[in-house]
């Protein structure tokens, strides 16, 4: 460094340069001053000191390149004080006020170091920076850490003390939380830029001890043998530990300690808790303990596999319940069957809402389970259709429109679970047809509403025919108006028959295998012929065929006999005896044929009826049963002998003693609510036929688009396309493929027999 | 091969009769059939005129199709039983449409391909024809041809009895599982075999081991063969336990 020493001649004002070097004595003096000051500070005697002077001196030292001496000296002084004075004090207090002593030593140290740092700030800024050593404050921390806090005796004792206090508080004692907090803070600070000191000296052993403790706790809790009590205790403990961490340990300990609890109290005993006899999940479900389930859910969601364990247990129970419902054949009719399924779904929806906060995993489980057991019973589609049928018929008691709407929506949920949706479609059509033809719908609007729900679910293919059925009804009404007009203008006489015809388009309505035969009595037959002539004149090229199994008739009946001696409740005899009684009887077409026989002759045997009417056995039996073997108010005919069965040689006569309070008597047909077994088989075979066609159509469609496709992929695609209607088995699909190969729609490629090509 | 005669013998070697070698002595000796020409021409070249003339030895005067009777004669002449599988090879060469009949066109096609216009020449070719069955590709072609050849022309499929006989002829010797397959067919409800099933049987016999260990259920085999495998496995375990 070149200083202009030589130029003394000039008269310019010169600023005298600061002496570049200090002599050793000067330096030593400054250091002695500072050292003394530091020691005074450490003894808490700082009041008499001048900050300015000390700062300046420190500044000077550093300026003159004596930073190192200052730094080293500082280290020595601090170490000396901490080792010889402070540590001694702390060690002495090991068995007496240890924590307090340590804490105050720490506080004092912090205070002094701040002051010392302030004095030596210049050194911090210059020397420390240049030489990349620890700054003053950190240096102080390190010395404290190494010489005091981590001094073996002290370190161990500190750890022990803290752990003891925690343990005591867990037992329920009150401890000095402040002291612990201070100690923890100290450890955190001593880590300087990390939490290692806290971690090693306290947190890790704390977590270990906690693990031990809760291992034992869990055993104790389990012995109480109540899942509900257990989980509530666990919840309490978790809250307690979290609060502890937040309040007087370090915040960052909250997560690890909670994890320890979750491990020991939940993870390790998940299955035990869930499956506990008489108190576990199944018990809770049975007894509707939504709160306990919610508590368990909140706990188990914390641990891996926790929810799955709960889910598995609930699923098993739900499947059991569902299976029991669907397989309980004898006692149920369709309505109670479906109602019980709806109730079960409601129950579990309630749980989902109240206890499981609509958790997706649980929702999927419930859906999967329902799908599983509802398809165990092949009659589910039929029963569901019957249930909906019941709700859409007139006379649904006690349900408002909104309630019906809700029930139908719930039915749609069940519908989605069905695998054999095409079977449902077939039955729905049948039932809808009956409702429309027998005029039993509660309202067109509800019917259309239901259809649109089905449309949303299944697409228009499902519903187009249903809509066609509605159209037929409307068209028939206007056709009848025209017919009435035609009768007047043409003067045709229907001989007292008031005819109402509904014309059904064959494709839309469910088909019978064959129209049953029936000899219609003369008067109605002539009337129908008149209509037929009229209709075919309007629509040439069409064919009309009468469907006797669907029609109904109102007959004017006169009963000539006297009433049976009948006294009513009040004691007086009621209506006058004698005189013919007239009633209007509402019957089916078959019943009409049977009854009108008695206009020709008084007595008929069953056999004679059969040959005269030509009605198929099954239908005739049903018709006669409902006329002759029903309730007294329904008994139009009397059978000899008066047995429950009807044999060929039994005779039937009109029940002239017939009475009814009503003028208009409706004869109920003895009909099964569902199908009989042979009918069911027939429906099933029709379904199978349709499925064959649908599978083939799907195969052709796919192959036409893809041209060339490997066997397995084709099977997969066909299954995928059809699964909204039913689940085709790979064997059935294979057979259809073979059929198509035979009919030369498809071929195997010559190179690889597993690949098919489309034959244009 | 005569149409009505059901094939029962499972052979592919002429019994007791050996193909004639082209020696003067054999030629001079002539054949067992006294109606055959005694003198062979030494002319080795093929003449279609001669071939046509020879054809008419087996037909009526104005007919253009060899029928069952002529067929029988033809077989005797060349020394091959009608049920012999070599007849199938000949029919295949001719691309004959109907078992038991050869039209003139078919005859010419096959004989031209074989370059034969006489019995002796055909006899010389018998070894060659037999050899065709050892070639994988030729065999496959003949096997497939056999289906259309043997089935009833107004049906798409082959009736089960014909199928069993044909399969015996073609596969009986070399396919270990043939016997079992035959049994299976007999106890099954199958009345006909369609072409796809027919072709797949050959594939099956060639690719699937006799213990069925490499049978792939997803291998796009016809359901018939799936059922056979199940049945065979059932039989096997039944036999082992009983």
Tab-separated table of N, CA, C and O in Angstrom, chain B residues 139-204:
chain	number	residue	atom	x	y	z
B	139	UNK	N	-51.529	-81.728	-47.510
B	139	UNK	CA	-52.491	-82.416	-46.655
B	139	UNK	C	-53.588	-81.473	-46.234
B	139	UNK	O	-54.777	-81.809	-46.256
B	140	UNK	N	-53.191	-80.269	-45.808
B	140	UNK	CA	-54.186	-79.297	-45.348
B	140	UNK	C	-55.179	-78.988	-46.462
B	140	UNK	O	-56.395	-78.943	-46.241
B	141	UNK	N	-54.660	-78.804	-47.659
B	141	UNK	CA	-55.557	-78.497	-48.774
B	141	UNK	C	-56.538	-79.633	-49.036
B	141	UNK	O	-57.726	-79.408	-49.244
B	142	UNK	N	-55.987	-80.845	-49.011
B	142	UNK	CA	-56.858	-81.991	-49.296
B	142	UNK	C	-57.878	-82.171	-48.190
B	142	UNK	O	-59.039	-82.499	-48.429
B	143	UNK	N	-57.421	-81.943	-46.980
B	143	UNK	CA	-58.320	-82.071	-45.835
B	143	UNK	C	-59.492	-81.111	-45.966
B	143	UNK	O	-60.643	-81.487	-45.777
B	144	UNK	N	-59.177	-79.871	-46.311
B	144	UNK	CA	-60.244	-78.878	-46.436
B	144	UNK	C	-61.158	-79.209	-47.601
B	144	UNK	O	-62.365	-79.072	-47.533
B	145	UNK	N	-60.538	-79.661	-48.687
B	145	UNK	CA	-61.310	-80.051	-49.867
B	145	UNK	C	-62.277	-81.168	-49.510
B	145	UNK	O	-63.413	-81.187	-49.982
B	146	UNK	N	-61.786	-82.086	-48.662
B	146	UNK	CA	-62.596	-83.256	-48.323
B	146	UNK	C	-63.951	-82.856	-47.760
B	146	UNK	O	-64.943	-83.551	-47.974
B	147	UNK	N	-64.020	-81.741	-47.042
B	147	UNK	CA	-65.286	-81.340	-46.443
B	147	UNK	C	-66.341	-81.081	-47.513
B	147	UNK	O	-67.435	-81.638	-47.474
B	148	UNK	N	-65.996	-80.228	-48.447
B	148	UNK	CA	-66.985	-79.909	-49.476
B	148	UNK	C	-67.287	-81.109	-50.340
B	148	UNK	O	-68.397	-81.293	-50.820
B	149	UNK	N	-66.274	-81.930	-50.538
B	149	UNK	CA	-66.419	-83.109	-51.380
B	149	UNK	C	-67.390	-84.114	-50.765
B	149	UNK	O	-68.237	-84.677	-51.453
B	150	UNK	N	-67.247	-84.313	-49.468
B	150	UNK	CA	-67.990	-85.407	-48.843
B	150	UNK	C	-69.365	-84.997	-48.344
B	150	UNK	O	-70.201	-85.831	-48.069
B	151	UNK	N	-69.605	-83.705	-48.200
B	151	UNK	CA	-70.888	-83.356	-47.616
B	151	UNK	C	-72.010	-83.442	-48.648
B	151	UNK	O	-71.797	-83.450	-49.839
B	152	UNK	N	-73.221	-83.491	-48.075
B	152	UNK	CA	-74.434	-83.483	-48.867
B	152	UNK	C	-74.569	-82.121	-49.526
B	152	UNK	O	-74.554	-81.111	-48.839
B	153	UNK	N	-74.737	-82.104	-50.843
B	153	UNK	CA	-74.654	-80.806	-51.501
B	153	UNK	C	-75.783	-79.858	-51.155
B	153	UNK	O	-75.652	-78.646	-51.310
B	154	UNK	N	-76.909	-80.390	-50.720
B	154	UNK	CA	-77.956	-79.416	-50.363
B	154	UNK	C	-77.913	-79.022	-48.884
B	154	UNK	O	-78.812	-78.353	-48.398
B	155	UNK	N	-76.875	-79.428	-48.187
B	155	UNK	CA	-76.684	-78.930	-46.820
B	155	UNK	C	-75.399	-78.128	-46.769
B	155	UNK	O	-74.484	-78.367	-47.539
B	156	UNK	N	-75.364	-77.227	-45.800
B	156	UNK	CA	-74.133	-76.485	-45.612
B	156	UNK	C	-73.114	-77.274	-44.806
B	156	UNK	O	-71.922	-77.065	-44.913
B	157	UNK	N	-73.635	-78.146	-43.962
B	157	UNK	CA	-72.732	-78.871	-43.055
B	157	UNK	C	-72.708	-80.341	-43.412
B	157	UNK	O	-73.568	-80.835	-44.137
B	158	UNK	N	-71.755	-81.019	-42.842
B	158	UNK	CA	-71.591	-82.439	-43.119
B	158	UNK	C	-72.242	-83.226	-41.994
B	158	UNK	O	-72.031	-82.899	-40.824
B	159	UNK	N	-72.987	-84.270	-42.349
B	159	UNK	CA	-73.636	-85.017	-41.263
B	159	UNK	C	-72.583	-85.780	-40.471
B	159	UNK	O	-71.508	-86.112	-40.965
B	160	UNK	N	-72.936	-86.077	-39.255
B	160	UNK	CA	-71.936	-86.508	-38.286
B	160	UNK	C	-71.323	-87.856	-38.663
B	160	UNK	O	-70.139	-88.091	-38.429
B	161	UNK	N	-72.138	-88.719	-39.262
B	161	UNK	CA	-71.592	-90.042	-39.582
B	161	UNK	C	-70.516	-89.931	-40.659
B	161	UNK	O	-69.446	-90.555	-40.553
B	162	UNK	N	-70.810	-89.186	-41.704
B	162	UNK	CA	-69.801	-88.985	-42.743
B	162	UNK	C	-68.547	-88.363	-42.144
B	162	UNK	O	-67.421	-88.767	-42.450
B	163	UNK	N	-68.789	-87.397	-41.258
B	163	UNK	CA	-67.660	-86.701	-40.652
B	163	UNK	C	-66.776	-87.670	-39.897
B	163	UNK	O	-65.542	-87.633	-40.013
B	164	UNK	N	-67.427	-88.527	-39.125
B	164	UNK	CA	-66.619	-89.464	-38.336
B	164	UNK	C	-65.784	-90.349	-39.242
B	164	UNK	O	-64.600	-90.599	-38.973
B	165	UNK	N	-66.403	-90.816	-40.326
B	165	UNK	CA	-65.671	-91.697	-41.239
B	165	UNK	C	-64.518	-90.953	-41.911
B	165	UNK	O	-63.388	-91.448	-41.962
B	166	UNK	N	-64.797	-89.768	-42.420
B	166	UNK	CA	-63.757	-88.999	-43.112
B	166	UNK	C	-62.608	-88.664	-42.182
B	166	UNK	O	-61.438	-88.747	-42.549
B	167	UNK	N	-62.986	-88.266	-40.954
B	167	UNK	CA	-61.941	-87.911	-39.996
B	167	UNK	C	-61.066	-89.128	-39.708
B	167	UNK	O	-59.853	-89.022	-39.562
B	168	UNK	N	-61.732	-90.269	-39.627
B	168	UNK	CA	-60.973	-91.492	-39.376
B	168	UNK	C	-59.976	-91.744	-40.479
B	168	UNK	O	-58.808	-92.066	-40.254
B	169	UNK	N	-60.459	-91.568	-41.675
B	169	UNK	CA	-59.604	-91.782	-42.837
B	169	UNK	C	-58.408	-90.852	-42.838
B	169	UNK	O	-57.267	-91.249	-43.105
B	170	UNK	N	-58.669	-89.613	-42.546
B	170	UNK	CA	-57.623	-88.603	-42.683
B	170	UNK	C	-56.736	-88.490	-41.456
B	170	UNK	O	-55.540	-88.282	-41.562
B	171	UNK	N	-57.363	-88.565	-40.289
B	171	UNK	CA	-56.584	-88.272	-39.088
B	171	UNK	C	-56.352	-89.491	-38.213
B	171	UNK	O	-55.545	-89.438	-37.292
B	172	UNK	N	-57.074	-90.546	-38.522
B	172	UNK	CA	-57.079	-91.698	-37.610
B	172	UNK	C	-55.707	-92.231	-37.286
B	172	UNK	O	-55.408	-92.595	-36.153
B	173	UNK	N	-54.853	-92.250	-38.267
B	173	UNK	CA	-53.552	-92.878	-38.043
B	173	UNK	C	-52.604	-92.010	-37.242
B	173	UNK	O	-51.826	-92.504	-36.438
B	174	UNK	N	-52.645	-90.731	-37.479
B	174	UNK	CA	-51.570	-89.904	-36.921
B	174	UNK	C	-51.970	-89.079	-35.715
B	174	UNK	O	-51.119	-88.526	-35.035
B	175	UNK	N	-53.274	-88.955	-35.443
B	175	UNK	CA	-53.686	-88.132	-34.324
B	175	UNK	C	-53.996	-89.031	-33.139
B	175	UNK	O	-54.938	-89.823	-33.157
B	176	UNK	N	-53.202	-88.850	-32.071
B	176	UNK	CA	-53.317	-89.702	-30.890
B	176	UNK	C	-54.709	-89.629	-30.275
B	176	UNK	O	-55.249	-90.614	-29.788
B	177	UNK	N	-55.293	-88.452	-30.327
B	177	UNK	CA	-56.564	-88.255	-29.622
B	177	UNK	C	-57.776	-88.625	-30.465
B	177	UNK	O	-58.904	-88.409	-30.043
B	178	UNK	N	-57.529	-89.170	-31.660
B	178	UNK	CA	-58.672	-89.388	-32.551
B	178	UNK	C	-59.726	-90.288	-31.907
B	178	UNK	O	-60.932	-90.020	-31.984
B	179	UNK	N	-59.245	-91.377	-31.320
B	179	UNK	CA	-60.189	-92.316	-30.715
B	179	UNK	C	-61.071	-91.622	-29.691
B	179	UNK	O	-62.290	-91.784	-29.658
B	180	UNK	N	-60.435	-90.839	-28.869
B	180	UNK	CA	-61.179	-90.130	-27.844
B	180	UNK	C	-62.167	-89.159	-28.477
B	180	UNK	O	-63.313	-89.030	-28.050
B	181	UNK	N	-61.730	-88.507	-29.528
B	181	UNK	CA	-62.600	-87.537	-30.200
B	181	UNK	C	-63.825	-88.223	-30.785
B	181	UNK	O	-64.946	-87.725	-30.712
B	182	UNK	N	-63.570	-89.393	-31.348
B	182	UNK	CA	-64.674	-90.163	-31.916
B	182	UNK	C	-65.709	-90.499	-30.842
B	182	UNK	O	-66.910	-90.315	-31.015
B	183	UNK	N	-65.194	-90.966	-29.705
B	183	UNK	CA	-66.086	-91.277	-28.585
B	183	UNK	C	-66.885	-90.057	-28.172
B	183	UNK	O	-68.087	-90.120	-27.908
B	184	UNK	N	-66.177	-88.962	-28.098
B	184	UNK	CA	-66.834	-87.720	-27.685
B	184	UNK	C	-67.991	-87.388	-28.624
B	184	UNK	O	-69.092	-87.062	-28.195
B	185	UNK	N	-67.702	-87.473	-29.924
B	185	UNK	CA	-68.747	-87.139	-30.892
B	185	UNK	C	-69.938	-88.060	-30.734
B	185	UNK	O	-71.086	-87.639	-30.848
B	186	UNK	N	-69.620	-89.319	-30.455
B	186	UNK	CA	-70.700	-90.294	-30.360
B	186	UNK	C	-71.628	-89.996	-29.194
B	186	UNK	O	-72.830	-90.167	-29.305
B	187	UNK	N	-71.051	-89.555	-28.077
B	187	UNK	CA	-71.934	-89.299	-26.941
B	187	UNK	C	-72.471	-87.860	-26.932
B	187	UNK	O	-73.246	-87.495	-26.071
B	188	UNK	N	-72.067	-87.082	-27.903
B	188	UNK	CA	-72.527	-85.691	-27.913
B	188	UNK	C	-73.846	-85.571	-28.661
B	188	UNK	O	-74.309	-86.519	-29.270
B	189	UNK	N	-74.400	-84.349	-28.626
B	189	UNK	CA	-75.675	-84.144	-29.318
B	189	UNK	C	-75.466	-83.614	-30.729
B	189	UNK	O	-76.410	-83.236	-31.397
B	190	UNK	N	-74.259	-83.566	-31.172
B	190	UNK	CA	-74.000	-82.956	-32.467
B	190	UNK	C	-74.493	-83.844	-33.593
B	190	UNK	O	-74.172	-85.024	-33.647
B	191	UNK	N	-75.254	-83.240	-34.487
B	191	UNK	CA	-75.752	-83.994	-35.630
B	191	UNK	C	-74.970	-83.661	-36.893
B	191	UNK	O	-74.991	-84.404	-37.859
B	192	UNK	N	-74.378	-82.471	-36.899
B	192	UNK	CA	-73.597	-82.079	-38.076
B	192	UNK	C	-72.301	-81.403	-37.619
B	192	UNK	O	-72.171	-80.967	-36.486
B	193	UNK	N	-71.379	-81.351	-38.580
B	193	UNK	CA	-70.144	-80.600	-38.376
B	193	UNK	C	-70.106	-79.531	-39.458
B	193	UNK	O	-70.307	-79.840	-40.633
B	194	UNK	N	-69.849	-78.293	-39.066
B	194	UNK	CA	-69.743	-77.274	-40.102
B	194	UNK	C	-68.284	-77.089	-40.524
B	194	UNK	O	-67.366	-77.642	-39.903
B	195	UNK	N	-68.106	-76.295	-41.551
B	195	UNK	CA	-66.779	-76.213	-42.152
B	195	UNK	C	-65.755	-75.638	-41.183
B	195	UNK	O	-64.615	-76.085	-41.124
B	196	UNK	N	-66.167	-74.656	-40.427
B	196	UNK	CA	-65.249	-74.039	-39.482
B	196	UNK	C	-64.771	-75.063	-38.449
B	196	UNK	O	-63.579	-75.137	-38.145
B	197	UNK	N	-65.721	-75.841	-37.949
B	197	UNK	CA	-65.344	-76.863	-36.972
B	197	UNK	C	-64.394	-77.864	-37.609
B	197	UNK	O	-63.378	-78.257	-37.036
B	198	UNK	N	-64.727	-78.271	-38.845
B	198	UNK	CA	-63.914	-79.245	-39.567
B	198	UNK	C	-62.465	-78.777	-39.673
B	198	UNK	O	-61.531	-79.501	-39.318
B	199	UNK	N	-62.298	-77.540	-40.157
B	199	UNK	CA	-60.936	-77.049	-40.347
B	199	UNK	C	-60.190	-76.938	-39.026
B	199	UNK	O	-58.994	-77.221	-38.939
B	200	UNK	N	-60.935	-76.538	-38.004
B	200	UNK	CA	-60.270	-76.361	-36.720
B	200	UNK	C	-59.834	-77.676	-36.099
B	200	UNK	O	-58.868	-77.705	-35.331
B	201	UNK	N	-60.525	-78.769	-36.448
B	201	UNK	CA	-60.097	-80.067	-35.913
B	201	UNK	C	-58.684	-80.374	-36.386
B	201	UNK	O	-57.846	-80.863	-35.625
B	202	UNK	N	-58.427	-80.068	-37.653
B	202	UNK	CA	-57.083	-80.321	-38.162
B	202	UNK	C	-56.059	-79.486	-37.393
B	202	UNK	O	-55.026	-79.989	-36.935
B	203	UNK	N	-56.358	-78.194	-37.249
B	203	UNK	CA	-55.445	-77.309	-36.510
B	203	UNK	C	-55.192	-77.857	-35.122
B	203	UNK	O	-54.071	-77.867	-34.619
B	204	UNK	N	-56.288	-78.273	-34.531
B	204	UNK	CA	-56.219	-78.802	-33.172
B	204	UNK	C	-55.282	-80.006	-33.127
B	204	UNK	O	-54.394	-80.097	-32.275
